Amino acid sequence: MSNTCFWSIIFTGGFFMNTRVLNILKNITSLELQQKKSHKFCEDLPSKAINANLSKQANTRVLNNFFFRNRDIYISKHNRFADYPNHTHTFLEMNYMLHGSATEIVDGKELILNAGDLLLLDIGSKHAIKALGEDDILINILFREQTISINFLSDLMRNNSVLYDFLLSHTVSNTSSQKDFLLFPKKHGSEIKETIEHIIDEYFLKRDFSNSIIKSYLSILLTQLVREYPLSNNKHSSKQQKLIIEILKTVSEKYKTITLQQLADHYSYSENYLSNLFKREAGKTFSEILTQERLIQAHNLISSTTMPVTIVMEQVGISNKTFFYKKYKQFYHSTPGKDRETLDI
């Protein structure tokens, strides 16, 4: 066995990550070198990545959607050798401990991450990270709730998982009472480690179709987390909540043509009653949820095919071009044209 292969096994626990990616991650960057000499935090972000107004209100750094200008998922290595200050963000974040260990303070609670551990952080979760040593490699995986479709969440619901509730709170509800993080400790024989490291490889190698492959891997990763860390906390869901889940699944399957009146007729309710019930249980109106699912499906087509936007609109059930562009920009903070520019074909 070559020294390179042996080092890869020691570093990753068995999965052969690309040697070039491993070298990139282990290499000490110029910013890390500054921090190693001073043991003080050096700013690693441009000013436009930090929301000044929200930071002032929250009395802490608030990182915004700057990271998603040309991609759906943003991945980086956490800079070593200095404490990272308390901060929060307007997106979901995963911290994966590739090697070594790290100490994080999340909403005042100290957490220790060891190699193979994964921490999922809520939107708005405040956290700081103690200085990492040279052998500590922490990977940040950032993604927005817009990348999670209702179809995907409905599938997770079948497992009655804690992760489903965590993600659902950002996709269809604003009334979550959950804690602001989920910690998934390493499991021996788990497929999760291999999936994450495939994501890391794809991101840093920048090969053709990498954005689409990473999005697919993220869905696989989230599903694997549900399978390996189930928690049946929905057994006592109310009749109304179960009805909303059924409606969400119908929306995910028939988003092109489904209407609230059709659903009301199917469940023998008046349209007005079902509309109010849906808003109360889901936190958004039926129209908002339907439009959201159509936009997610449209974005998938725009970012993975060369299909004209007018055809994409037709495929997802939106006929008003002005409405489509307005809602698309509100939801993705981008335009179909800009997202099409990043298509890897």
XYZ file of C-alpha atoms in Angstrom:
345
model
C 0.000 0.000 0.000
C 1.378 3.438 -0.914
C 1.992 6.126 1.694
C -0.694 8.240 0.046
C -3.330 5.504 0.362
C -2.305 4.757 3.936
C -2.548 8.456 4.843
C -5.988 8.663 3.186
C -7.296 5.757 5.273
C -5.957 7.254 8.507
C -7.347 10.682 7.688
C -10.812 9.718 6.469
C -11.443 6.481 8.324
C -11.477 4.241 5.276
C -13.177 6.139 2.441
C -10.647 7.159 -0.176
C -11.214 10.872 -0.623
C -9.415 12.480 -3.535
C -5.783 13.122 -2.569
C -5.813 16.590 -4.140
C -8.827 17.586 -2.034
C -7.201 16.245 1.131
C -4.082 18.264 0.372
C -6.181 21.401 -0.155
C -7.895 20.894 3.203
C -4.680 20.189 5.127
C -2.762 23.043 3.531
C -2.316 26.098 5.758
C -3.754 29.125 3.949
C -2.303 32.628 4.178
C -5.152 33.699 6.476
C -4.595 30.678 8.706
C -0.900 31.527 8.830
C -1.772 35.001 10.116
C -4.011 33.489 12.776
C -1.357 30.946 13.725
C 1.132 33.727 14.352
C -1.227 36.082 16.208
C -3.715 33.588 17.714
C -6.324 36.226 16.883
C -9.285 36.047 14.515
C -8.672 37.558 11.068
C -11.722 38.628 9.063
C -12.398 36.026 6.382
C -15.499 37.491 4.739
C -16.237 40.534 2.544
C -18.469 43.188 4.096
C -21.331 42.314 1.721
C -21.552 38.825 3.296
C -22.449 40.350 6.673
C -25.840 41.975 7.184
C -24.963 45.203 9.019
C -28.517 46.105 10.048
C -29.403 42.654 11.380
C -26.003 42.377 13.065
C -26.671 45.614 14.934
C -30.135 44.437 16.027
C -28.923 40.996 17.098
C -25.711 42.347 18.653
C -23.763 39.661 16.784
C -22.506 38.986 13.258
C -25.317 37.910 10.909
C -24.130 36.177 7.748
C -26.482 36.510 4.779
C -27.207 34.748 1.483
C -24.105 36.213 -0.180
C -22.672 32.690 -0.339
C -25.388 31.463 -2.731
C -24.896 33.903 -5.582
C -23.777 31.243 -8.063
C -24.618 28.006 -6.295
C -27.266 26.210 -4.252
C -24.868 24.842 -1.644
C -21.703 26.490 -0.311
C -18.893 24.484 1.303
C -15.722 25.692 2.995
C -13.020 24.593 5.411
C -13.187 26.387 8.752
C -10.086 28.488 9.341
C -7.821 27.155 12.105
C -5.657 28.596 14.902
C -7.999 31.288 16.316
C -11.387 31.480 18.040
C -14.212 32.276 15.608
C -16.531 34.946 17.069
C -20.173 34.428 17.929
C -22.351 34.710 14.833
C -25.590 33.615 13.242
C -26.918 33.271 9.698
C -29.960 33.453 7.436
C -29.484 29.910 6.123
C -29.090 26.346 7.395
C -25.598 25.112 8.174
C -23.943 21.750 8.739
C -20.593 21.468 10.520
C -18.862 18.170 9.734
C -15.754 17.105 11.662
C -13.612 15.454 9.020
C -10.609 14.991 11.306
C -9.638 15.872 14.854
C -12.085 17.640 17.155
C -13.708 21.018 17.762
C -15.493 22.863 20.546
C -18.543 24.897 19.578
C -20.711 27.117 21.754
C -24.257 26.957 20.376
C -26.796 29.249 22.046
C -24.685 29.133 25.217
C -24.297 25.338 25.222
C -20.833 23.798 24.778
C -20.654 20.960 22.245
C -17.652 18.779 21.440
C -17.421 17.497 17.859
C -15.158 14.538 17.170
C -14.192 13.055 13.797
C -17.324 11.844 12.003
C -19.766 13.984 14.031
C -22.245 16.218 12.215
C -23.924 19.328 13.650
C -27.003 20.796 11.931
C -27.573 24.440 12.857
C -30.873 26.263 12.587
C -31.451 29.564 10.838
C -30.710 32.200 13.467
C -28.778 29.841 15.747
C -25.976 31.751 17.494
C -22.695 29.919 17.741
C -18.952 30.393 18.168
C -16.064 27.994 17.512
C -12.942 27.625 19.634
C -9.566 27.675 17.901
C -8.780 24.564 15.881
C -5.362 22.928 15.826
C -3.415 22.028 12.702
C -4.836 18.484 12.612
C -8.450 19.624 13.130
C -10.414 19.814 9.875
C -13.965 21.169 10.214
C -16.085 21.461 7.068
C -18.940 23.997 6.764
C -21.843 23.045 4.481
C -24.304 25.900 3.940
C -27.682 25.534 2.248
C -31.019 27.340 2.108
C -34.427 25.891 2.853
C -35.298 26.636 -0.779
C -33.241 23.604 -1.781
C -35.612 21.322 0.146
C -38.790 20.399 -1.695
C -42.102 19.512 -0.102
C -41.928 16.197 -1.943
C -38.678 15.417 -0.153
C -40.083 16.437 3.236
C -43.237 14.408 2.714
C -41.113 11.320 2.108
C -39.206 11.976 5.334
C -42.492 12.260 7.224
C -43.060 8.520 6.809
C -40.154 7.962 9.200
C -41.553 10.279 11.922
C -38.128 11.834 12.272
C -36.752 14.677 14.346
C -34.932 15.893 11.232
C -38.224 16.139 9.348
C -39.679 18.426 12.012
C -36.502 20.515 12.019
C -36.571 21.059 8.256
C -40.344 21.318 8.027
C -40.318 24.282 10.396
C -38.439 26.313 7.757
C -40.309 25.126 4.683
C -43.967 25.300 5.697
C -44.158 26.827 9.156
C -42.890 29.746 11.187
C -44.013 28.418 14.542
C -41.311 25.871 15.420
C -40.598 25.406 19.120
C -37.549 23.208 18.504
C -34.049 23.764 19.757
C -31.668 25.483 17.371
C -29.400 22.569 16.543
C -29.269 18.806 16.016
C -26.102 16.839 16.780
C -25.559 13.544 14.941
C -22.666 11.602 16.526
C -20.552 9.321 14.356
C -21.858 5.792 13.879
C -19.598 2.905 12.944
C -20.511 1.349 9.607
C -22.571 4.427 8.688
C -23.032 5.501 5.066
C -23.293 9.135 6.160
C -19.537 9.666 6.339
C -19.032 8.410 2.790
C -21.846 10.600 1.435
C -20.489 13.749 3.097
C -17.003 13.074 1.820
C -18.356 12.524 -1.708
C -19.977 15.982 -1.385
C -16.665 17.505 -0.272
C -14.812 15.876 -3.179
C -17.358 17.095 -5.727
C -17.278 20.640 -4.398
C -13.536 21.146 -4.361
C -12.775 19.298 -7.598
C -15.244 21.542 -9.515
C -16.007 18.927 -12.164
C -18.811 19.068 -14.738
C -22.322 18.764 -13.275
C -20.932 19.144 -9.732
C -23.718 21.473 -8.572
C -26.436 19.015 -9.595
C -24.552 16.069 -8.106
C -23.998 17.888 -4.797
C -27.718 18.732 -4.566
C -28.547 15.073 -5.110
C -26.019 13.992 -2.517
C -27.510 16.473 -0.025
C -30.933 14.849 -0.411
C -29.312 11.449 0.083
C -27.465 12.714 3.157
C -30.594 14.111 4.785
C -32.459 10.878 4.088
C -29.607 8.837 5.569
C -29.703 10.990 8.704
C -33.407 10.243 9.065
C -32.838 6.515 8.564
C -29.961 6.299 11.038
C -31.284 8.713 13.666
C -35.064 8.125 13.758
C -37.205 9.637 16.496
C -40.922 8.838 16.510
C -42.212 12.074 17.917
C -45.239 12.431 15.629
C -47.309 9.514 16.946
C -49.675 11.884 18.706
C -50.152 14.287 15.814
C -53.641 15.679 15.634
C -56.132 14.758 12.938
C -55.688 18.239 11.459
C -51.894 17.901 11.308
C -52.153 14.539 9.564
C -54.555 16.079 7.065
C -52.084 18.864 6.270
C -49.339 16.300 5.655
C -51.639 14.463 3.247
C -52.336 17.733 1.437
C -48.611 18.533 1.251
C -47.939 15.186 -0.347
C -50.709 15.797 -2.872
C -49.180 19.205 -3.652
C -45.783 17.576 -4.215
C -47.290 15.069 -6.641
C -49.828 17.257 -8.472
C -48.344 20.766 -8.132
C -48.961 21.544 -11.818
C -52.768 21.359 -11.657
C -53.955 20.929 -8.057
C -56.341 23.549 -6.595
C -57.634 24.233 -3.116
C -61.213 23.659 -4.320
C -60.307 20.170 -5.573
C -58.819 19.339 -2.173
C -61.822 20.770 -0.340
C -64.148 18.628 -2.441
C -61.996 15.555 -1.857
C -62.017 15.949 1.934
C -65.632 17.184 2.075
C -64.803 20.614 3.507
C -65.717 24.058 2.327
C -62.868 25.823 0.535
C -62.881 28.635 3.099
C -62.679 26.218 6.059
C -59.817 24.236 4.520
C -57.992 27.440 3.633
C -58.117 28.688 7.250
C -57.163 25.265 8.625
C -54.198 24.995 6.288
C -52.928 28.472 7.197
C -53.248 27.732 10.919
C -51.453 24.379 10.768
C -48.840 25.066 8.086
C -48.043 28.681 8.880
C -48.510 29.737 5.253
C -51.459 29.908 2.884
C -52.163 27.084 0.452
C -51.353 29.446 -2.416
C -47.954 30.282 -0.907
C -47.079 26.601 -0.443
C -48.224 25.694 -3.960
C -46.211 28.537 -5.479
C -43.193 27.502 -3.417
C -43.325 23.929 -4.699
C -43.714 25.139 -8.287
C -40.722 27.465 -7.897
C -38.576 24.666 -6.472
C -39.466 22.431 -9.406
C -38.829 25.294 -11.831
C -35.445 25.996 -10.268
C -34.508 22.331 -10.602
C -35.304 22.427 -14.319
C -33.537 25.755 -14.855
C -30.367 24.638 -13.091
C -30.168 21.183 -14.660
C -31.525 21.555 -18.224
C -31.453 23.954 -21.177
C -35.251 24.004 -21.353
C -36.523 27.528 -22.221
C -37.991 29.389 -19.250
C -41.395 29.620 -20.927
C -41.483 25.827 -21.194
C -40.302 25.493 -17.609
C -43.204 27.694 -16.511
C -45.629 25.536 -18.460
C -44.145 22.365 -16.921
C -44.701 23.588 -13.354
C -48.125 25.150 -13.881
C -47.383 28.895 -13.905
C -48.737 30.888 -16.846
C -48.115 34.509 -15.781
C -44.540 35.445 -16.747
C -44.440 38.623 -14.639
C -45.691 36.722 -11.584
C -43.143 33.941 -12.160
C -40.126 36.233 -12.384
C -41.233 38.292 -9.397
C -41.791 35.268 -7.144
C -38.645 33.526 -8.375
C -36.504 36.513 -7.451
C -38.172 36.844 -4.037
C -37.628 33.165 -3.286
C -34.116 32.612 -4.683
C -32.734 36.176 -4.563
C -31.675 35.606 -8.148
C -33.181 35.372 -11.622
C -33.688 32.393 -13.949
C -31.148 33.938 -16.316
C -28.430 34.177 -13.673
C -29.100 30.656 -12.445
C -28.994 29.352 -16.027
C -25.542 30.926 -16.435
C -24.173 28.514 -13.821
C -25.478 25.424 -15.631
C -22.607 22.958 -16.056
C -23.340 21.802 -19.583
